[in-house]
mmCIF file of N, CA and C in Angstrom:
data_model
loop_
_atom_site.group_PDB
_atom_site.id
_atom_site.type_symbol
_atom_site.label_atom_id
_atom_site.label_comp_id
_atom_site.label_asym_id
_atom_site.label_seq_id
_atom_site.Cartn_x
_atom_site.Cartn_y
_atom_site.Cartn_z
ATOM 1 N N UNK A 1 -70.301 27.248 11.982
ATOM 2 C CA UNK A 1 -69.276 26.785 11.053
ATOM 3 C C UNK A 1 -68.480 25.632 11.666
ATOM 4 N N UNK A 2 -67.835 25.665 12.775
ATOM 5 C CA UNK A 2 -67.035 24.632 13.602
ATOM 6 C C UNK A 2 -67.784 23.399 13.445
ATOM 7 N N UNK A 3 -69.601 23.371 13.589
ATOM 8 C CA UNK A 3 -70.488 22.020 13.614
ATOM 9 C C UNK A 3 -69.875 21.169 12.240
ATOM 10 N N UNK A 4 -70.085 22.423 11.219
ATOM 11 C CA UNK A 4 -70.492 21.984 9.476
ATOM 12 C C UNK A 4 -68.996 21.462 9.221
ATOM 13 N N UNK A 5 -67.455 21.944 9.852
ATOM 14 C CA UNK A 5 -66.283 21.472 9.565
ATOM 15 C C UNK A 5 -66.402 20.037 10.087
ATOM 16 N N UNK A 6 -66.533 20.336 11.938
ATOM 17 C CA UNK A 6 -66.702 18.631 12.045
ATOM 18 C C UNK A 6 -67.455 17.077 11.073
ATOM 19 N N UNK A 7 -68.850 18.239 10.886
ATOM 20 C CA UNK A 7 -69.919 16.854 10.196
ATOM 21 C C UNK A 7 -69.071 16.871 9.099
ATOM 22 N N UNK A 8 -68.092 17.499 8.718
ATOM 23 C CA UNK A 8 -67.651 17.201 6.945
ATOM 24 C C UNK A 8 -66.499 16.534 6.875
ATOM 25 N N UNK A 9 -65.900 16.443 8.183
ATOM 26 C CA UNK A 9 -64.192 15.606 8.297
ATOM 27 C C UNK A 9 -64.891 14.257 9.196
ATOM 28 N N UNK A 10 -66.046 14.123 9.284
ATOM 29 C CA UNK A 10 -66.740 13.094 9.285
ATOM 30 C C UNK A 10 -67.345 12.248 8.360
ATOM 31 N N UNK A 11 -67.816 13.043 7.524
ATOM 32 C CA UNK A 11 -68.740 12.639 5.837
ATOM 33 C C UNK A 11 -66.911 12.332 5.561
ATOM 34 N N UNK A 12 -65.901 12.930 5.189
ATOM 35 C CA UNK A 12 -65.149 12.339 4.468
ATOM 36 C C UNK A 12 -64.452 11.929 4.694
ATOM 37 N N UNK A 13 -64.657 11.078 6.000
ATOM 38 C CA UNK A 13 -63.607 9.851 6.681
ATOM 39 C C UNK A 13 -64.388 8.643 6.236
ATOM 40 N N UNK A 14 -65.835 8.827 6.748
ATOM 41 C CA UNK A 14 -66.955 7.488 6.515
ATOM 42 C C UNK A 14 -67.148 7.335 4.972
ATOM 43 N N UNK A 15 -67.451 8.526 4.339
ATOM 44 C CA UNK A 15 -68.187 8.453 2.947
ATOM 45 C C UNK A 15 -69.136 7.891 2.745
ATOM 46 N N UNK A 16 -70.040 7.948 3.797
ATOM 47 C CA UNK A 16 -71.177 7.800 3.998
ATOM 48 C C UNK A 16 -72.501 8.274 3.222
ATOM 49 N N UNK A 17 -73.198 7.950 2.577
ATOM 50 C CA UNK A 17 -74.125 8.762 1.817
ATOM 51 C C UNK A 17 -75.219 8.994 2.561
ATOM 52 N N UNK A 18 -75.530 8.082 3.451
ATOM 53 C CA UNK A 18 -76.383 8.487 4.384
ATOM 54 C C UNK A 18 -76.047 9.595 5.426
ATOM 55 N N UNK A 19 -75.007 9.830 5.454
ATOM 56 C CA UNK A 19 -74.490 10.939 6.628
ATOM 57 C C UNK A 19 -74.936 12.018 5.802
ATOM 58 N N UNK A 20 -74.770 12.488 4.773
ATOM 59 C CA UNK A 20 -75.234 13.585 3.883
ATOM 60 C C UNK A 20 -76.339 13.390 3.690
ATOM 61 N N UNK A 21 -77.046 12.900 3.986
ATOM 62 C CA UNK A 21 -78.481 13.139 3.942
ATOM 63 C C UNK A 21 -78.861 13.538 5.125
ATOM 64 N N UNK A 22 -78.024 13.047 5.853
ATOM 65 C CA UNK A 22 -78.641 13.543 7.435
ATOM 66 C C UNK A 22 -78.302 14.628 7.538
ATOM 67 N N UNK A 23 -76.934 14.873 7.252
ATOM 68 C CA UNK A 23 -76.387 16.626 7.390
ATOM 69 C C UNK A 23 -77.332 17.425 6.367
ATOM 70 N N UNK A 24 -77.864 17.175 5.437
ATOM 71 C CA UNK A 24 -78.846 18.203 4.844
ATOM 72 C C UNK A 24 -80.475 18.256 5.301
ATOM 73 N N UNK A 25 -80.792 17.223 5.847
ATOM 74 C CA UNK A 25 -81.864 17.135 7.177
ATOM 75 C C UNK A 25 -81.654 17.992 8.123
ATOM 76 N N UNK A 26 -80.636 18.391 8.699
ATOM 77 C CA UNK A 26 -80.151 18.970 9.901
ATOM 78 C C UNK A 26 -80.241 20.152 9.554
ATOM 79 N N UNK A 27 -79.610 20.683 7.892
ATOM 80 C CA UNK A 27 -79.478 22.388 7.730
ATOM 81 C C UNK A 27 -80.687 22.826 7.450
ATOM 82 N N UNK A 28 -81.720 21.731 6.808
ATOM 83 C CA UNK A 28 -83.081 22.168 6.573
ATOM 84 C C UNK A 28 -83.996 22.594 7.879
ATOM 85 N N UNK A 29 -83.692 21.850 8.903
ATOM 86 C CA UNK A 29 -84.140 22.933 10.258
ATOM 87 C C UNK A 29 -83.761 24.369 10.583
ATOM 88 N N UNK A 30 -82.833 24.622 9.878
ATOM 89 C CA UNK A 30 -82.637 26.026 9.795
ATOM 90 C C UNK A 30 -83.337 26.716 8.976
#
């Protein structure tokens, strides 16, 4: 949970659309 808070006060500093793709790349290894 601590990872998914960081990557998300990250996604919504950048608003990056590519960062969300990467963060759902990342959970799909799970």
């Amino acid at each position: 949970m601590g990872t998914a808070e960081w990557f998300w006060r990250v996604f919504m500093l950048t608003g990056n659309i590519n960062a969300y793709l990467g963060y759902r790349e990342l959970v799909s290894n799970y």
